Every structure is written in C-alpha cells, then in structure tokens.
Short mmCIF file of C-alpha atoms in Angstrom, two decimals:
data_model
loop_
_atom_site.label_atom_id
_atom_site.label_comp_id
_atom_site.label_asym_id
_atom_site.label_seq_id
_atom_site.Cartn_x
_atom_site.Cartn_y
_atom_site.Cartn_z
CA MET Q 1 14.35 5.04 26.32
CA LYS Q 2 16.33 3.53 23.45
CA TYR Q 3 16.21 -0.25 23.28
CA CYS Q 4 19.57 -1.89 23.96
CA PRO Q 5 19.52 -5.55 22.91
CA THR Q 6 21.35 -8.17 24.95
CA THR Q 7 23.03 -11.32 23.72
CA ASP Q 8 21.01 -13.61 25.99
CA ASP Q 9 18.56 -14.63 23.25
CA ILE Q 10 21.13 -15.55 20.60
CA ASP Q 11 20.77 -19.19 19.57
CA GLY Q 12 24.25 -20.60 19.06
CA ALA Q 13 22.87 -23.90 17.76
CA PHE Q 14 20.97 -22.10 15.00
CA LEU Q 15 24.08 -20.14 14.00
CA ALA Q 16 25.97 -23.43 13.64
CA SER Q 17 23.37 -24.91 11.26
CA PRO Q 18 23.80 -25.09 7.45
CA GLY Q 19 20.63 -23.04 7.00
CA SER Q 20 22.07 -20.24 9.06
CA ALA Q 21 25.25 -20.22 7.00
CA ALA Q 22 23.30 -19.89 3.74
CA TRP Q 23 21.12 -17.14 5.18
CA HIS Q 24 24.09 -15.09 6.32
CA ARG Q 25 25.81 -15.46 2.95
CA HIS Q 26 22.73 -13.95 1.31
CA MET Q 27 22.60 -11.24 3.96
CA ALA Q 28 26.22 -10.38 3.26
CA ILE Q 29 25.38 -9.96 -0.43
CA LEU Q 30 22.43 -7.72 0.42
CA VAL Q 31 24.53 -5.59 2.76
CA ARG Q 32 27.21 -5.09 0.11
CA SER Q 33 24.59 -4.15 -2.51
CA ALA Q 34 22.34 -2.00 -0.30
CA GLY Q 35 23.48 1.27 -1.87
CA GLN Q 36 23.29 0.02 -5.46
CA ARG Q 37 20.53 0.45 -8.02
CA ASP Q 38 19.89 -3.30 -8.30
CA PHE Q 39 19.31 -3.78 -4.57
CA PRO Q 40 15.47 -4.08 -4.90
CA LEU Q 41 15.88 -7.01 -7.31
CA ARG Q 42 18.34 -8.73 -4.95
CA LEU Q 43 15.94 -8.14 -2.08
CA GLU Q 44 13.10 -9.66 -4.11
CA GLN Q 45 15.13 -12.82 -4.67
CA VAL Q 46 15.83 -13.27 -0.96
CA LEU Q 47 12.28 -12.51 0.16
CA ARG Q 48 10.88 -14.91 -2.44
CA ALA Q 49 13.08 -17.68 -1.04
CA ILE Q 50 11.83 -17.19 2.52
CA THR Q 51 8.14 -16.48 1.88
CA GLY Q 52 7.19 -17.88 -1.56
CA PHE Q 53 5.13 -14.82 -2.53
CA ASP Q 54 3.52 -14.45 -5.96
CA THR Q 55 3.93 -10.72 -6.56
CA ILE Q 56 6.10 -7.95 -5.17
CA LEU Q 57 5.55 -4.21 -5.28
CA ILE Q 58 7.90 -1.70 -3.64
CA ASN Q 59 6.54 1.83 -3.30
CA THR Q 60 7.78 4.91 -1.50
CA TYR Q 61 5.31 7.23 0.21
CA LYS Q 62 5.71 10.81 1.37
CA GLY Q 63 2.73 12.17 3.27
CA ARG Q 64 -0.36 11.91 1.10
CA HIS Q 65 1.51 12.43 -2.15
CA ARG Q 66 1.19 9.95 -4.96
CA PRO Q 67 3.29 6.85 -4.27
CA LEU Q 68 6.54 6.43 -6.15
CA LEU Q 69 7.13 3.02 -7.68
CA ILE Q 70 10.59 1.63 -6.93
CA HIS Q 71 10.31 -1.98 -8.08
CA ASP Q 72 7.77 -4.63 -9.10
CA ASP Q 73 7.53 -7.96 -10.89
CA TYR Q 74 4.13 -7.53 -12.57
CA PRO Q 75 3.90 -8.74 -16.20
CA PRO Q 76 3.11 -6.11 -18.86
CA GLU Q 77 -0.47 -7.28 -19.31
CA ASN Q 78 -1.25 -6.61 -15.63
CA ARG Q 79 0.44 -3.22 -15.31
CA PRO Q 80 -2.50 -1.03 -16.40
CA GLN Q 81 -4.72 -2.65 -13.76
CA ALA Q 82 -2.20 -3.28 -10.99
CA ILE Q 83 0.20 -0.37 -11.32
CA ASP Q 84 -0.98 2.52 -13.48
CA ARG Q 85 -4.50 2.86 -12.09
CA TYR Q 86 -3.25 2.44 -8.52
CA LEU Q 87 -0.59 5.15 -8.84
CA SER Q 88 -2.95 7.54 -10.60
CA GLY Q 89 -5.11 7.81 -7.50
CA ALA Q 90 -6.74 4.53 -6.48
CA TYR Q 91 -4.08 4.25 -3.76
CA LEU Q 92 -6.33 6.56 -1.74
CA LEU Q 93 -8.51 3.49 -1.04
CA ASP Q 94 -5.59 1.20 -0.18
CA PRO Q 95 -5.74 0.00 3.46
CA PHE Q 96 -1.94 0.23 3.65
CA PHE Q 97 -2.03 3.88 2.55
CA THR Q 98 -4.90 4.67 4.91
CA ALA Q 99 -2.99 3.09 7.81
CA MET Q 100 0.13 5.11 7.01
CA SER Q 101 -1.91 8.30 6.86
CA GLY Q 102 -3.25 7.37 10.30
CA GLY Q 103 0.26 7.15 11.75
CA LEU Q 104 1.29 3.54 11.12
CA ASP Q 105 5.06 3.23 11.19
CA SER Q 106 7.68 0.54 10.62
CA GLY Q 107 6.77 -3.12 10.94
CA VAL Q 108 5.20 -6.09 9.14
CA TYR Q 109 1.43 -6.00 8.69
CA ARG Q 110 -1.04 -8.33 7.02
CA LEU Q 111 -3.77 -6.82 4.86
CA GLN Q 112 -6.55 -8.25 7.03
CA GLU Q 113 -5.10 -6.49 10.09
CA LEU Q 114 -5.55 -3.07 8.51
CA ALA Q 115 -8.55 -3.41 6.18
CA PRO Q 116 -12.14 -2.35 7.04
CA ASP Q 117 -14.69 -5.01 7.93
CA ARG Q 118 -16.21 -5.35 4.44
CA PHE Q 119 -13.03 -4.79 2.47
CA GLU Q 120 -13.13 -8.18 0.72
CA SER Q 121 -16.61 -7.31 -0.55
CA SER Q 122 -15.48 -3.95 -1.92
CA ASP Q 123 -14.95 -3.19 -5.58
CA TYR Q 124 -11.41 -2.09 -4.77
CA TYR Q 125 -10.64 -5.61 -3.49
CA ALA Q 126 -12.34 -7.19 -6.51
CA HIS Q 127 -10.35 -5.00 -8.90
CA TYR Q 128 -6.91 -5.05 -7.32
CA TYR Q 129 -6.82 -8.40 -5.55
CA ARG Q 130 -9.35 -10.87 -6.91
CA GLY Q 131 -8.90 -9.46 -10.40
CA LEU Q 132 -5.17 -10.21 -10.21
CA GLY Q 133 -5.64 -13.63 -8.65
CA LEU Q 134 -4.45 -12.51 -5.21
CA ALA Q 135 -6.08 -13.51 -1.95
CA ASP Q 136 -3.77 -11.95 0.62
CA GLU Q 137 -1.03 -9.36 1.02
CA VAL Q 138 1.56 -8.56 3.64
CA GLY Q 139 3.45 -5.29 3.80
CA LEU Q 140 6.90 -4.64 5.22
CA PHE Q 141 6.88 -0.96 6.22
CA ALA Q 142 10.25 0.78 6.60
CA ARG Q 143 10.84 4.40 7.55
CA VAL Q 144 13.70 5.37 5.27
CA GLY Q 145 13.57 9.12 5.89
CA GLU Q 146 12.09 11.61 8.30
CA ASP Q 147 8.85 11.82 6.30
CA VAL Q 148 9.32 8.93 3.85
CA LEU Q 149 8.05 5.36 4.19
CA MET Q 150 8.97 2.53 1.87
CA VAL Q 151 6.57 -0.39 1.69
CA VAL Q 152 7.48 -3.81 0.32
CA SER Q 153 4.11 -5.39 -0.55
CA LEU Q 154 4.07 -9.14 -1.08
CA GLY Q 155 0.99 -10.66 -2.73
CA PHE Q 156 -0.16 -14.26 -2.30
CA GLN Q 157 -2.58 -16.29 -4.40
CA ALA Q 158 -5.25 -18.51 -2.86
CA LYS Q 159 -3.54 -21.65 -4.16
CA ALA Q 160 -0.30 -20.67 -2.37
CA PRO Q 161 -1.41 -18.70 0.70
CA LEU Q 162 0.77 -16.85 3.14
CA LYS Q 163 1.92 -19.30 5.80
CA ARG Q 164 2.17 -18.46 9.47
CA ARG Q 165 5.83 -19.43 9.50
CA ALA Q 166 6.63 -17.13 6.57
CA LEU Q 167 4.88 -14.25 8.32
CA GLN Q 168 6.92 -14.84 11.46
CA VAL Q 169 10.12 -14.99 9.41
CA LEU Q 170 9.28 -11.61 7.89
CA LYS Q 171 8.70 -10.15 11.34
CA ASN Q 172 12.02 -11.56 12.53
CA VAL Q 173 14.05 -10.16 9.63
CA GLU Q 174 12.19 -6.82 9.43
CA PRO Q 175 14.77 -4.83 11.47
CA MET Q 176 17.57 -5.91 9.12
CA ILE Q 177 15.51 -5.29 5.97
CA GLU Q 178 14.49 -1.84 7.20
CA THR Q 179 18.12 -0.94 7.86
CA LEU Q 180 19.08 -2.07 4.36
CA LEU Q 181 16.22 -0.09 2.80
CA MET Q 182 17.37 2.99 4.73
CA GLU Q 183 20.84 2.50 3.27
CA TYR Q 184 19.39 2.07 -0.21
CA TRP Q 185 17.38 5.28 0.12
CA LYS Q 186 20.42 7.12 1.50
CA TRP Q 187 22.39 6.45 -1.68
CA GLN Q 188 19.65 6.10 -4.32
CA GLY Q 189 16.91 8.34 -2.94
CA VAL Q 190 18.36 11.36 -4.70
CA HIS Q 191 17.35 9.78 -8.02
CA PHE Q 192 13.72 9.55 -6.86
CA GLN Q 193 13.29 12.52 -4.53
CA SER Q 194 12.41 15.10 -7.16
CA THR Q 195 9.82 12.76 -8.70
CA LEU Q 196 8.39 11.92 -5.29
CA GLU Q 197 7.83 15.61 -4.58
CA LYS Q 198 6.89 16.64 -8.12
CA TYR Q 199 3.22 15.79 -8.05
CA ALA Q 200 0.84 17.23 -5.51
CA PRO Q 201 -1.43 14.81 -3.66
CA VAL Q 202 -4.64 13.82 -5.42
CA GLU Q 203 -6.36 14.01 -2.06
CA ALA Q 204 -8.38 16.71 -3.81
CA ALA Q 205 -10.19 13.88 -5.58
CA PHE Q 206 -12.05 12.97 -2.41
CA ALA Q 207 -12.75 16.59 -1.56
CA SER Q 208 -14.16 17.33 -5.02
CA PHE Q 209 -15.95 14.06 -5.82
CA GLY Q 210 -19.64 14.87 -6.07
CA ARG Q 211 -19.08 18.23 -4.39
CA GLU Q 212 -21.69 19.94 -6.55
CA VAL Q 213 -24.51 17.61 -5.46
CA LEU Q 214 -23.42 15.91 -2.19
CA THR Q 215 -23.31 17.27 1.32
CA ALA Q 216 -20.09 17.13 3.36
CA ARG Q 217 -21.49 14.22 5.40
CA GLU Q 218 -22.45 12.34 2.23
CA GLN Q 219 -18.91 12.81 0.91
CA GLU Q 220 -17.56 11.29 4.14
CA ILE Q 221 -19.87 8.30 3.72
CA VAL Q 222 -18.78 7.84 0.09
CA ARG Q 223 -15.18 7.68 1.24
CA LEU Q 224 -15.89 5.06 3.89
CA LEU Q 225 -18.07 2.90 1.64
CA LEU Q 226 -15.52 2.94 -1.18
CA ALA Q 227 -12.77 1.96 1.26
CA GLY Q 228 -14.70 -1.17 2.28
CA HIS Q 229 -16.59 -0.16 5.42
CA SER Q 230 -19.95 -1.77 6.05
CA THR Q 231 -22.99 0.31 7.01
CA LYS Q 232 -22.36 -0.51 10.68
CA SER Q 233 -18.65 0.32 10.46
CA ALA Q 234 -19.32 3.63 8.68
CA ALA Q 235 -21.89 4.49 11.33
CA ARG Q 236 -19.35 3.80 14.08
CA GLU Q 237 -16.71 5.90 12.34
CA LEU Q 238 -19.08 8.87 12.06
CA ASP Q 239 -20.92 8.27 15.35
CA ILE Q 240 -24.32 8.13 13.68
CA SER Q 241 -26.96 5.40 13.38
CA ASP Q 242 -27.01 2.63 10.78
CA GLY Q 243 -30.33 3.96 9.50
CA THR Q 244 -28.85 7.41 8.92
CA VAL Q 245 -26.04 5.90 6.83
CA LYS Q 246 -28.59 3.98 4.75
CA VAL Q 247 -30.62 7.14 4.11
CA HIS Q 248 -27.48 9.03 3.08
CA ARG Q 249 -26.42 6.20 0.78
CA LYS Q 250 -29.81 6.26 -0.94
CA HIS Q 251 -29.44 10.02 -1.51
CA ILE Q 252 -25.86 9.56 -2.77
CA TYR Q 253 -26.96 7.05 -5.39
CA GLN Q 254 -29.80 9.27 -6.52
CA ARG Q 255 -27.71 12.44 -6.75
CA LEU Q 256 -24.82 10.76 -8.57
CA ASP Q 257 -27.20 8.81 -10.83
CA VAL Q 258 -25.80 5.38 -9.93
CA SER Q 259 -27.64 2.26 -8.84
CA SER Q 260 -24.88 0.21 -7.21
CA GLN Q 261 -21.63 0.52 -5.31
CA SER Q 262 -19.78 -0.89 -8.34
CA GLN Q 263 -21.02 2.04 -10.44
CA LEU Q 264 -20.04 4.41 -7.64
CA PHE Q 265 -16.53 2.90 -7.62
CA GLN Q 266 -16.13 3.26 -11.38
CA LEU Q 267 -17.37 6.85 -11.23
CA PHE Q 268 -14.81 7.60 -8.53
CA LEU Q 269 -11.96 6.02 -10.53
CA GLU Q 270 -12.88 8.17 -13.52
CA HIS Q 271 -12.93 11.23 -11.29
CA ILE Q 272 -9.53 10.65 -9.69
CA SER Q 273 -7.99 9.99 -13.12
CA LEU Q 274 -9.28 13.35 -14.30
CA VAL Q 275 -8.08 15.13 -11.15
CA SER Q 276 -4.66 13.49 -11.41
CA LEU Q 277 -4.28 14.58 -15.03
CA GLN Q 278 -5.22 18.15 -14.12
CA ILE Q 279 -2.76 18.26 -11.21
CA ASN Q 280 0.06 16.77 -13.28
CA ALA Q 281 -0.58 19.24 -16.10
CA ARG Q 282 -0.31 22.16 -13.66
CA SER Q 283 2.87 20.72 -12.18
CA ASP Q 284 4.43 20.31 -15.64
CA ARG Q 285 3.62 23.93 -16.52
CA ASN Q 286 5.32 25.09 -13.34
#
C-alpha cells in the first residue's frame, strides 16, 4: 500500500523560525537547479552546511557495472588513490557496493552499519579511509532509475566526526534529496548513460583471481577476507568451521606466494587493474 502522509506531524513553530526560512530558501534554489549540470555542486554546498563533512563523492551505480563518477571534491593529489583506483575495480570491496548488490535500496546508511566485522582492520580500509585521513562515512542512497542508484558519500575525519544530529538531519531530508536527484538524472542522465553502460563489470576479477591455483572455496574465502570479514565471520558466511577457514587461508597464501593479507590485497589490486584494462580495451574495439 502506498504511503499517504498526513499533516498531523507538521511543526508550525519550526516553520515560523528564522532557521526554517533559510532552509527553505536553499531548498527553493536546489529545486530550481535540479535539472541543471551544476546541481551536484549546489547540493554539496547545502549538505556541507548541515553536516560539516570533509569529503564528498557522488557515484552512480547500475547493477555490478563500474561506478560512474558524477561529482567529487577531492584534491588532485588524492585522486589516484581515492578515485582512480576505486573506479578501476576496488569498488568491488566497498561495503556500500556490496550492500547495493545485496538489494539495499534508498535511504541513509552509515559505513559501520554495512561493513563486515573486521573492516577497519582490512587493507581496503587502511588504503581508502585511514590513508585519506577519514574515520567514518555516511551514504545517501537514491534510486534515480529502474536499475540505477546514485550514492552521495560523505566522508568525515576523526577530528571532526559525524555527529548524531547531522545523521538524523540527513535521514530527515533524504526523501527531498532523493526526489531532486531523480530530477537531476531525468534531465542529465542522458549525458552519462552511454558511459555508465559502456564498460562491462569487472566482476570477472573475483572469478579469475588465482583461478589457476585456488579452489572455488578458496576463492570465496579470498573475497570475504579482502572485504574485511574475520575468520569467524567468513566461517559463518560459508557455514564452515573457523579451523577450516584457517587451513584454507594457509593454502591460499602458499599458492599465491604471499605471506600476509596486505600482500594479498596488493596482488588483488594489480589483478583487477589488469582485468579492467583488458575489458576496456575490448569495449573500445567494439
């Protein structure tokens, strides 16, 4: 049944306040600019005012295809680490991407709600969060098309953490922001659609990583460990014992000639970069 809101919960006193007047002026500007190319920048300015984030990244996702970058505020020196490597295939380890692939839809979600139990100990976290000075992230997920999700990712440094009030504000304004993003995609999506569909998913990277020397079960364990699952969590996911996971991990290290999970992570990044280049080359030829 479709939700039909009532007017019983409207706070007239809030609407009469100066803060409400300023907020609605900014909303009016966003509504007028929703179909324009500069809307993401205007949205960034408003979201920064209400949350105080340190970084913003707006990506569009279609199925398991490579994400399409819409907008970001990363300085040039951080782009190779924060943007280029992520888009080339490391997004496969992103908890946000994993959650979307599992059916997550519109809403506001904090990184710690979606990440595996040992995610903050993973090399992915060290590379993409700690390495960029970030301690937390919150994502505003908006379904802008039948099979397209847009995610506004806001990063927060440890010295200026995400506050509970800011998180609640994001949850309160999410319906309006999603509607505006839908309008933006309606008018501007045509400029991105062909690029979004151009490149095939690099999901093949997981399927082919270590295929010559690893068993199918060992490949599954590699995927879970790289994503930040502990031995116990991986065992629960695969319905096997902790000891079995440890034995498999020992065999994985031996067969891939690595001695640590950090080396395994680097080997995987090199592999997905190679796979991505191969896929893109085939797409360009076609």
